[in-house]
Amino acid sequence: MRAQSSGGDDVGGDVGAGGGAGEVAGEAAGAEREGVGAVARRRWRPLRRIDYPRAGRRGVRRWLPSWRQLLGAAVAGVAALTGLAAWFFATTAVPADLNAFATQQNNVYLWADGTEMARVGETNRQEVPLDRVPEPVRRAVLAAENESFYSDAGISVTGIGRALWKTVSGGDTQGGSTITQQYVKNTYLNQRRDVSRKLTEAVIAIKLDHRMSKDDILAGYLNTSWFGRGSYGIERAAAAYYGKDVSQLDPSEGAFLAALLKGAGQYDPALGAENRKRAEERWSWILDRMVETGRLSAAERARYTVFPEPKAPPKSAGLGGQAGYLVDLARSYVESHSDITPARFDLGGLRIRTTFEKPKVDALAAAVQEAARGIDPGSREADRFLKVGAASVALDGRIVALYGGPDYLRQGFDNANTSTVPVGSAFTPVVYAAGLGEGVQRRRDGARTAVGPATTYDGNDGVNVMTPEGPYWGRDGKIVKTANDGRRSWGPVSLRSAVEQSVNGPMMQLGLDVGLERVRRTAADLGLLPDSLGDLVPAFGVGNSTPSAIRTAGAYTAFAGGGRRTEPYSVSAVTGNGEPVALRLPAAVQALTPAVAGEVDAALKGAVRQGSGTWAAEAGPGLAAKPGTTADRTAGWSVGYDGQAATAVTVFRADLKDMKLLPLDGLGGAAPDTPDSALPSRIWTSYMKAAGGR
């Protein structure tokens, strides 16, 4: 009787889930243990529709689903996904309106006070019918972007899967789209990269492929794609890169324009040597691919062995004087600190509020012009190729003034943002800060000991530079010796006095005692970019690094700000067609302890009162400043600050064709013993008088 009852109870339980006689016997045994009452109570429980956790199982088996349950869950999941996909496909419509290329406005750049600084051109776009595009040029685009275009259904399933995976995993999302999908993205959607937009793009592409001919889709794609240099569409690209109508392009030129579709910012040769290398490699690959796919004969391919050099890009109108340098720096900052791409920039409609203060920018330009009155490159060889760069960075990181060169339209190269000029002895306060913060180690395996402003070093000229192992031997097989400005010997000198008087020998030795790697780390903490820091040899301590004027001024803000500094930035806010754009602005960091920063600050102010920076006293009380010179006399610097901002000025001579630095001897007709910091010191002082309201 118990066995029969147990079997009946099991019908409503495990038998429905794949149980059998084993469960009946198990239940009978359980009844013996639990008693008839318990079984009777259980036989009246409501029947369970889903037997999970599974009745009659013990331990892990109770939680393992049966194969029927697994199969049922899989079928239900597939059905749900199919239904969701069908719903998404049915409800995703092809938008009625295209993206409004023709109605986009200029990008507007604003001064820090909100007044207009510059407008940069409207979208450069012109539609052409497909038959105006030479057949070899079309074939180049197909070979580069989507060789199966005329046979596919508008999408690439494997490409979408790859793109979705890279989107979810945070990888590069390029390379997953057909030409139809790219046309949909260009004309109907935004440039956002997420799963929702990618799925919408695929659905619209499938629907569009049924509504439009392949030729019409290809024509739309060629007329809406971004080719760089402000150009949307292949007609304007032909003009921007080759100064000709699209109908005049040959297959080689077409292959280069097709290469730009992968990302004009990476393939325009005018944007740098790496771009040129990538452009030439992809141009060659596209021509080879055209041969492989039967779109170009091998004989014709053999005619194109020389890269079709595009013409130089023109300078934008309205960017003369300093405006072009400011716009370039602001645009670069937005591109690297927001989701605004170069293609989005060229569409226009952005309002970019910069940190530049017009009165200070004007004052800096006027200071350069005033100080350079004696420069005469026409009659004095020593004055040829003179370059001046300067930047003023507020203590909170805002770049408030910049001098990039005499005129952006005549010289696009930004002297204030170059990383090719050695900073010289203007670097020694960094070494001093590292010594105060890290201590020194003078003996191999010896303990590190603290040093302070009063710690004495040998200030004589020509002293052997020492390591914990002994003298430092240079690559020329000789012992490296210290070299002071003017070969002057100072005798024993305190570290603070060495900074105040610009005695280079002790600072070179201090760098070795601290450890050049530790000095390098301090420099990086102060915001000097790693790729601008020089080789770790004794000259590192006296400025073989090449930070820009912007970065040098930014580093000095930490000395003025109790050790706190903020990465220099040039843009405070951006809107796109009236909507705010998320901008990643820097936060302040503690680069040095307040005590260390205070000691460096005291030494730099002492330099103005009674040392190598007395020229700065003319600009007012309470200033801190340091001149900078190099052993080979190829650069002169003046760097310092008041209570609001740090300013760095550099002068150097270089032919922009090869950027080889030339000596500054005799600049402006100066006597041979004139320090190379004389001209930047005059500029710095003149600017500080005007900018500080003195």
Tab-separated table of C-alpha atoms in Angstrom, residues 10-394:
chain	number	residue	atom	x	y	z
A	10	ASP	CA	5.680	10.369	-7.949
A	11	VAL	CA	3.466	10.762	-11.032
A	12	GLY	CA	2.845	14.324	-10.035
A	13	GLY	CA	6.558	14.868	-9.389
A	14	ASP	CA	9.553	13.191	-10.976
A	15	VAL	CA	7.774	11.025	-13.557
A	16	GLY	CA	6.710	14.180	-15.313
A	17	ALA	CA	10.332	15.224	-15.385
A	18	GLY	CA	11.767	11.986	-16.661
A	19	GLY	CA	11.545	9.837	-13.467
A	20	GLY	CA	10.677	6.074	-13.390
A	21	ALA	CA	10.653	2.933	-11.287
A	22	GLY	CA	13.833	4.048	-9.539
A	23	GLU	CA	11.983	7.043	-8.139
A	24	VAL	CA	9.111	4.766	-6.951
A	25	ALA	CA	11.476	2.506	-5.092
A	26	GLY	CA	13.289	5.512	-3.698
A	27	GLU	CA	10.018	7.026	-2.528
A	28	ALA	CA	9.009	3.778	-0.856
A	29	ALA	CA	12.237	3.687	1.012
A	30	GLY	CA	11.726	7.303	1.955
A	31	ALA	CA	8.263	6.506	3.235
A	32	GLU	CA	9.671	3.847	5.500
A	33	ARG	CA	11.981	6.426	6.964
A	34	GLU	CA	9.615	9.370	7.103
A	35	GLY	CA	6.449	7.625	8.034
A	36	VAL	CA	3.059	7.279	6.379
A	37	GLY	CA	1.830	10.656	7.598
A	38	ALA	CA	4.581	12.561	5.832
A	39	VAL	CA	3.900	10.747	2.561
A	40	ALA	CA	0.199	11.366	2.865
A	41	ARG	CA	0.775	15.059	3.359
A	42	ARG	CA	3.117	15.198	0.379
A	43	ARG	CA	0.722	13.373	-1.970
A	44	TRP	CA	-1.753	16.269	-1.649
A	45	ARG	CA	0.739	19.035	-2.619
A	46	PRO	CA	-0.234	21.047	-5.735
A	47	LEU	CA	1.439	19.661	-8.863
A	48	ARG	CA	4.514	21.691	-9.919
A	49	ARG	CA	4.680	22.816	-13.553
A	50	ILE	CA	8.481	23.212	-13.482
A	51	ASP	CA	10.280	20.575	-11.496
A	52	TYR	CA	13.242	22.722	-10.380
A	53	PRO	CA	14.971	22.226	-8.039
A	54	ARG	CA	14.246	18.591	-8.929
A	55	ALA	CA	12.203	16.599	-6.392
A	56	GLY	CA	13.518	13.244	-5.277
A	57	ARG	CA	17.150	14.267	-5.927
A	58	ARG	CA	19.759	14.887	-3.332
A	59	GLY	CA	22.942	16.948	-3.309
A	60	VAL	CA	24.255	18.343	-6.590
A	61	ARG	CA	21.841	16.228	-8.678
A	62	ARG	CA	18.915	18.149	-7.193
A	63	TRP	CA	20.239	21.316	-8.926
A	64	LEU	CA	21.309	19.797	-12.261
A	65	PRO	CA	18.561	20.261	-14.899
A	66	SER	CA	17.482	17.279	-16.982
A	67	TRP	CA	18.159	17.173	-20.744
A	68	ARG	CA	14.475	17.905	-21.373
A	69	GLN	CA	14.720	21.035	-19.250
A	70	LEU	CA	17.880	22.158	-21.038
A	71	LEU	CA	16.311	21.545	-24.446
A	72	GLY	CA	13.164	23.389	-23.426
A	73	ALA	CA	15.144	26.384	-22.194
A	74	ALA	CA	17.157	26.500	-25.425
A	75	VAL	CA	14.034	26.349	-27.583
A	76	ALA	CA	12.405	29.079	-25.517
A	77	GLY	CA	15.517	31.243	-25.775
A	78	VAL	CA	15.762	30.877	-29.541
A	79	ALA	CA	12.067	31.636	-29.889
A	80	ALA	CA	12.427	34.762	-27.751
A	81	LEU	CA	15.465	36.006	-29.690
A	82	THR	CA	13.726	35.305	-32.991
A	83	GLY	CA	10.690	37.204	-31.846
A	84	LEU	CA	12.800	40.096	-30.615
A	85	ALA	CA	14.725	40.230	-33.902
A	86	ALA	CA	11.480	40.148	-35.884
A	87	TRP	CA	10.024	42.935	-33.745
A	88	PHE	CA	13.221	45.030	-34.101
A	89	PHE	CA	13.266	44.528	-37.872
A	90	ALA	CA	9.588	45.419	-38.227
A	91	THR	CA	9.762	48.524	-36.068
A	92	THR	CA	13.045	49.929	-37.473
A	93	ALA	CA	12.089	52.191	-40.349
A	94	VAL	CA	14.284	53.891	-42.910
A	95	PRO	CA	14.344	57.552	-41.752
A	96	ALA	CA	12.559	60.017	-43.997
A	97	ASP	CA	15.257	62.699	-43.681
A	98	LEU	CA	18.943	62.536	-44.478
A	99	ASN	CA	21.595	64.022	-42.244
A	100	ALA	CA	21.635	67.739	-43.060
A	101	PHE	CA	25.124	68.124	-44.552
A	102	ALA	CA	24.166	71.222	-46.523
A	103	THR	CA	22.746	73.059	-43.522
A	104	GLN	CA	25.693	72.569	-41.210
A	105	GLN	CA	27.407	75.722	-39.994
A	106	ASN	CA	30.969	76.761	-39.363
A	107	ASN	CA	32.748	75.679	-36.223
A	108	VAL	CA	32.989	78.721	-33.967
A	109	TYR	CA	35.906	79.201	-31.569
A	110	LEU	CA	35.421	81.536	-28.629
A	111	TRP	CA	37.813	83.396	-26.368
A	112	ALA	CA	37.705	82.590	-22.667
A	113	ASP	CA	35.264	85.469	-22.100
A	114	GLY	CA	32.808	84.055	-24.663
A	115	THR	CA	33.481	86.507	-27.487
A	116	GLU	CA	34.145	85.114	-30.944
A	117	MET	CA	37.740	84.309	-31.845
A	118	ALA	CA	37.459	82.516	-35.213
A	119	ARG	CA	35.130	80.698	-37.584
A	120	VAL	CA	36.406	77.710	-39.495
A	121	GLY	CA	34.843	76.881	-42.885
A	122	GLU	CA	31.608	75.208	-43.770
A	123	THR	CA	31.372	71.621	-44.955
A	124	ASN	CA	32.992	71.316	-48.377
A	125	ARG	CA	30.589	69.050	-50.290
A	126	GLN	CA	29.338	68.703	-53.853
A	127	GLU	CA	27.310	65.819	-55.276
A	128	VAL	CA	28.171	64.236	-58.629
A	129	PRO	CA	26.366	61.477	-60.553
A	130	LEU	CA	28.042	58.095	-60.560
A	131	ASP	CA	28.863	58.272	-64.267
A	132	ARG	CA	31.141	61.256	-63.537
A	133	VAL	CA	33.332	59.018	-61.375
A	134	PRO	CA	35.747	57.084	-63.626
A	135	GLU	CA	35.219	53.329	-63.612
A	136	PRO	CA	38.766	52.593	-62.315
A	137	VAL	CA	38.175	54.958	-59.376
A	138	ARG	CA	34.945	53.148	-58.495
A	139	ARG	CA	36.756	49.846	-58.760
A	140	ALA	CA	39.459	51.109	-56.409
A	141	VAL	CA	36.814	51.967	-53.811
A	142	LEU	CA	35.203	48.533	-54.149
A	143	ALA	CA	38.566	46.784	-53.846
A	144	ALA	CA	39.403	48.800	-50.728
A	145	GLU	CA	36.061	48.734	-48.940
A	146	ASN	CA	33.670	46.023	-50.158
A	147	GLU	CA	34.614	43.843	-53.128
A	148	SER	CA	31.354	41.843	-52.875
A	149	PHE	CA	29.207	44.992	-52.940
A	150	TYR	CA	27.261	44.127	-56.092
A	151	SER	CA	26.424	40.619	-54.840
A	152	ASP	CA	25.817	41.034	-51.114
A	153	ALA	CA	22.501	41.745	-49.407
A	154	GLY	CA	23.655	45.045	-47.954
A	155	ILE	CA	25.290	43.567	-44.870
A	156	SER	CA	28.132	41.278	-43.925
A	157	VAL	CA	27.041	38.855	-41.199
A	158	THR	CA	30.608	38.011	-40.220
A	159	GLY	CA	31.557	41.672	-40.339
A	160	ILE	CA	28.645	42.669	-38.092
A	161	GLY	CA	29.526	39.936	-35.625
A	162	ARG	CA	33.129	41.061	-35.547
A	163	ALA	CA	32.148	44.718	-35.157
A	164	LEU	CA	29.648	43.942	-32.376
A	165	TRP	CA	32.237	41.923	-30.497
A	166	LYS	CA	34.805	44.703	-30.799
A	167	THR	CA	32.213	47.270	-29.732
A	168	VAL	CA	31.294	45.280	-26.618
A	169	SER	CA	34.935	44.469	-25.803
A	170	GLY	CA	36.114	48.026	-26.398
A	171	GLY	CA	38.244	47.270	-29.465
A	172	ASP	CA	38.568	49.046	-32.807
A	173	THR	CA	35.159	49.060	-34.480
A	174	GLN	CA	36.301	49.733	-38.028
A	175	GLY	CA	36.188	47.040	-40.688
A	176	GLY	CA	32.776	45.472	-39.982
A	177	SER	CA	30.611	47.389	-42.474
A	178	THR	CA	29.670	47.012	-46.116
A	179	ILE	CA	29.432	50.047	-48.376
A	180	THR	CA	25.654	49.981	-47.878
A	181	GLN	CA	26.058	50.053	-44.106
A	182	GLN	CA	28.553	52.894	-44.308
A	183	TYR	CA	26.147	54.837	-46.529
A	184	VAL	CA	23.396	54.304	-43.952
A	185	LYS	CA	25.690	55.542	-41.181
A	186	ASN	CA	26.715	58.595	-43.219
A	187	THR	CA	23.245	59.663	-44.270
A	188	TYR	CA	20.746	58.442	-41.682
A	189	LEU	CA	22.499	57.815	-38.376
A	190	ASN	CA	25.086	59.357	-36.091
A	191	GLN	CA	28.724	58.345	-35.678
A	192	ARG	CA	28.183	56.871	-32.200
A	193	ARG	CA	29.701	53.410	-31.779
A	194	ASP	CA	27.463	51.130	-29.752
A	195	VAL	CA	25.479	47.918	-30.208
A	196	SER	CA	22.099	49.645	-30.706
A	197	ARG	CA	23.368	51.845	-33.524
A	198	LYS	CA	25.153	48.932	-35.186
A	199	LEU	CA	21.992	46.798	-35.198
A	200	THR	CA	19.885	49.710	-36.480
A	201	GLU	CA	22.448	50.299	-39.206
A	202	ALA	CA	22.241	46.647	-40.316
A	203	VAL	CA	18.426	46.593	-40.478
A	204	ILE	CA	18.220	49.841	-42.465
A	205	ALA	CA	20.955	48.558	-44.803
A	206	ILE	CA	18.952	45.411	-45.573
A	207	LYS	CA	15.795	47.416	-46.248
A	208	LEU	CA	17.646	50.015	-48.300
A	209	ASP	CA	19.265	47.290	-50.393
A	210	HIS	CA	15.747	46.225	-51.482
A	211	ARG	CA	14.606	49.780	-52.260
A	212	MET	CA	17.602	51.254	-54.084
A	213	SER	CA	19.790	50.050	-56.908
A	214	LYS	CA	23.395	49.209	-56.148
A	215	ASP	CA	24.550	52.066	-58.382
A	216	ASP	CA	22.409	54.555	-56.461
A	217	ILE	CA	23.794	53.307	-53.138
A	218	LEU	CA	27.378	53.545	-54.418
A	219	ALA	CA	26.747	57.060	-55.724
A	220	GLY	CA	25.271	58.099	-52.368
A	221	TYR	CA	28.215	56.578	-50.524
A	222	LEU	CA	30.797	58.368	-52.668
A	223	ASN	CA	28.950	61.678	-52.235
A	224	THR	CA	28.621	61.485	-48.440
A	225	SER	CA	31.882	59.894	-47.281
A	226	TRP	CA	34.474	61.939	-45.432
A	227	PHE	CA	37.868	62.232	-47.131
A	228	GLY	CA	39.537	64.695	-44.749
A	229	ARG	CA	40.622	68.300	-45.358
A	230	GLY	CA	37.019	69.368	-44.738
A	231	SER	CA	35.812	67.410	-47.762
A	232	TYR	CA	32.667	65.290	-47.884
A	233	GLY	CA	32.218	63.484	-51.188
A	234	ILE	CA	34.695	62.369	-53.807
A	235	GLU	CA	34.239	65.455	-56.017
A	236	ARG	CA	35.475	67.838	-53.301
A	237	ALA	CA	38.162	65.324	-52.287
A	238	ALA	CA	39.541	65.337	-55.845
A	239	ALA	CA	39.771	69.126	-55.649
A	240	ALA	CA	41.244	69.156	-52.119
A	241	TYR	CA	44.005	66.640	-52.838
A	242	TYR	CA	44.686	67.017	-56.562
A	243	GLY	CA	43.094	70.291	-57.624
A	244	LYS	CA	41.023	68.611	-60.329
A	245	ASP	CA	37.525	67.392	-61.119
A	246	VAL	CA	36.748	63.813	-60.122
A	247	SER	CA	36.328	62.872	-63.799
A	248	GLN	CA	40.030	63.641	-64.336
A	249	LEU	CA	41.344	61.207	-61.718
A	250	ASP	CA	43.494	58.303	-62.856
A	251	PRO	CA	43.444	54.846	-61.187
A	252	SER	CA	46.487	55.678	-59.042
A	253	GLU	CA	44.921	58.856	-57.652
A	254	GLY	CA	41.650	56.991	-57.169
A	255	ALA	CA	43.457	54.322	-55.159
A	256	PHE	CA	44.858	56.994	-52.839
A	257	LEU	CA	41.428	58.594	-52.304
A	258	ALA	CA	40.041	55.113	-51.614
A	259	ALA	CA	42.742	54.675	-48.968
A	260	LEU	CA	41.431	57.783	-47.197
A	261	LEU	CA	38.071	56.073	-46.614
A	262	LYS	CA	39.708	53.948	-43.919
A	263	GLY	CA	40.383	57.112	-41.926
A	264	ALA	CA	41.626	60.337	-43.493
A	265	GLY	CA	43.218	61.460	-40.247
A	266	GLN	CA	45.533	58.433	-40.445
A	267	TYR	CA	46.254	58.463	-44.185
A	268	ASP	CA	46.683	62.104	-45.245
A	269	PRO	CA	50.452	62.390	-45.966
A	270	ALA	CA	50.419	66.075	-45.004
A	271	LEU	CA	49.805	65.086	-41.368
A	272	GLY	CA	53.165	63.437	-40.751
A	273	ALA	CA	55.697	60.776	-41.711
A	274	GLU	CA	53.709	57.922	-40.166
A	275	ASN	CA	50.660	58.955	-42.175
A	276	ARG	CA	52.723	59.001	-45.344
A	277	LYS	CA	54.015	55.507	-44.708
A	278	ARG	CA	50.511	54.168	-44.058
A	279	ALA	CA	49.115	55.964	-47.118
A	280	GLU	CA	51.762	54.594	-49.471
A	281	GLU	CA	51.335	51.046	-48.141
A	282	ARG	CA	47.552	51.096	-48.464
A	283	TRP	CA	47.665	52.791	-51.894
A	284	SER	CA	49.936	50.027	-53.154
A	285	TRP	CA	47.790	47.330	-51.548
A	286	ILE	CA	44.613	48.672	-53.180
A	287	LEU	CA	46.189	48.645	-56.639
A	288	ASP	CA	47.406	45.086	-56.061
A	289	ARG	CA	43.984	44.095	-54.795
A	290	MET	CA	42.385	45.526	-57.924
A	291	VAL	CA	44.566	43.200	-59.995
A	292	GLU	CA	43.698	40.199	-57.796
A	293	THR	CA	39.956	40.843	-58.150
A	294	GLY	CA	40.137	41.424	-61.892
A	295	ARG	CA	39.423	45.154	-61.723
A	296	LEU	CA	42.811	46.257	-63.090
A	297	SER	CA	45.160	44.566	-65.505
A	298	ALA	CA	48.671	43.670	-64.422
A	299	ALA	CA	50.045	45.729	-67.304
A	300	GLU	CA	48.200	48.853	-66.185
A	301	ARG	CA	49.182	48.221	-62.561
A	302	ALA	CA	52.823	48.239	-63.657
A	303	ARG	CA	52.395	51.841	-64.816
A	304	TYR	CA	51.713	53.067	-61.257
A	305	THR	CA	54.875	52.647	-59.231
A	306	VAL	CA	55.244	56.212	-57.915
A	307	PHE	CA	52.940	57.414	-55.152
A	308	PRO	CA	50.572	60.120	-56.517
A	309	GLU	CA	51.659	62.964	-54.256
A	310	PRO	CA	48.685	65.135	-53.244
A	311	LYS	CA	49.115	68.883	-53.093
A	312	ALA	CA	49.682	70.637	-49.765
A	313	PRO	CA	46.496	71.590	-47.901
A	314	PRO	CA	45.655	75.301	-47.993
A	315	LYS	CA	45.531	77.380	-44.846
A	316	SER	CA	42.049	78.320	-43.679
A	317	ALA	CA	41.085	81.925	-44.303
A	318	GLY	CA	40.650	84.032	-41.190
A	319	LEU	CA	43.344	82.223	-39.229
A	320	GLY	CA	46.165	84.720	-39.698
A	321	GLY	CA	48.346	85.943	-36.859
A	322	GLN	CA	48.039	83.838	-33.718
A	323	ALA	CA	44.462	82.641	-34.362
A	324	GLY	CA	45.513	79.598	-36.386
A	325	TYR	CA	47.853	78.332	-33.667
A	326	LEU	CA	45.116	78.726	-31.065
A	327	VAL	CA	42.498	76.983	-33.220
A	328	ASP	CA	44.840	74.066	-33.988
A	329	LEU	CA	45.662	73.553	-30.314
A	330	ALA	CA	41.999	73.776	-29.266
A	331	ARG	CA	40.850	71.365	-31.973
A	332	SER	CA	43.575	68.883	-31.053
A	333	TYR	CA	42.484	69.049	-27.414
A	334	VAL	CA	38.824	68.416	-28.254
A	335	GLU	CA	39.681	65.451	-30.484
A	336	SER	CA	41.772	63.827	-27.750
A	337	HIS	CA	39.453	64.617	-24.815
A	338	SER	CA	35.969	63.991	-26.217
A	339	ASP	CA	34.168	61.721	-28.652
A	340	ILE	CA	34.312	64.368	-31.398
A	341	THR	CA	36.122	62.859	-34.397
A	342	PRO	CA	37.895	64.703	-37.232
A	343	ALA	CA	34.963	63.781	-39.482
A	344	ARG	CA	32.538	65.318	-37.007
A	345	PHE	CA	34.662	68.472	-36.920
A	346	ASP	CA	34.379	68.812	-40.660
A	347	LEU	CA	30.584	68.570	-40.484
A	348	GLY	CA	30.611	71.783	-38.434
A	349	GLY	CA	28.073	73.139	-35.983
A	350	LEU	CA	30.472	73.118	-33.006
A	351	ARG	CA	30.995	76.008	-30.595
A	352	ILE	CA	34.286	75.648	-28.768
A	353	ARG	CA	35.017	77.852	-25.784
A	354	THR	CA	38.759	78.093	-25.305
A	355	THR	CA	40.819	79.107	-22.298
A	356	PHE	CA	42.753	81.757	-24.244
A	357	GLU	CA	42.458	85.316	-22.968
A	358	LYS	CA	42.651	87.792	-25.825
A	359	PRO	CA	44.405	90.622	-23.922
A	360	LYS	CA	47.174	88.232	-22.839
A	361	VAL	CA	47.541	86.674	-26.288
A	362	ASP	CA	47.875	90.153	-27.758
A	363	ALA	CA	50.331	91.182	-25.029
A	364	LEU	CA	52.524	88.150	-25.685
A	365	ALA	CA	52.614	88.812	-29.448
A	366	ALA	CA	53.443	92.477	-28.806
A	367	ALA	CA	56.243	91.502	-26.414
A	368	VAL	CA	57.829	89.286	-29.067
A	369	GLN	CA	57.606	91.996	-31.715
A	370	GLU	CA	59.075	94.615	-29.398
A	371	ALA	CA	61.988	92.423	-28.289
A	372	ALA	CA	62.798	91.321	-31.836
A	373	ARG	CA	63.202	94.796	-33.326
A	374	GLY	CA	66.947	94.361	-33.656
A	375	ILE	CA	66.676	91.080	-35.540
A	376	ASP	CA	67.629	91.470	-39.205
A	377	PRO	CA	67.704	88.154	-41.096
A	378	GLY	CA	68.149	89.954	-44.410
A	379	SER	CA	71.590	91.300	-43.562
A	380	ARG	CA	72.782	89.176	-40.630
A	381	GLU	CA	73.334	85.428	-41.064
A	382	ALA	CA	73.103	84.847	-37.292
A	383	ASP	CA	69.504	86.119	-37.358
A	384	ARG	CA	68.237	83.776	-40.074
A	385	PHE	CA	65.691	81.078	-39.168
A	386	LEU	CA	65.039	82.578	-35.724
A	387	LYS	CA	62.028	81.004	-34.017
A	388	VAL	CA	60.214	82.179	-30.873
A	389	GLY	CA	57.715	80.136	-28.917
A	390	ALA	CA	55.944	81.087	-25.699
A	391	ALA	CA	53.077	79.944	-23.501
A	392	SER	CA	51.418	81.154	-20.324
A	393	VAL	CA	49.629	78.553	-18.176
A	394	ALA	CA	47.424	79.497	-15.219
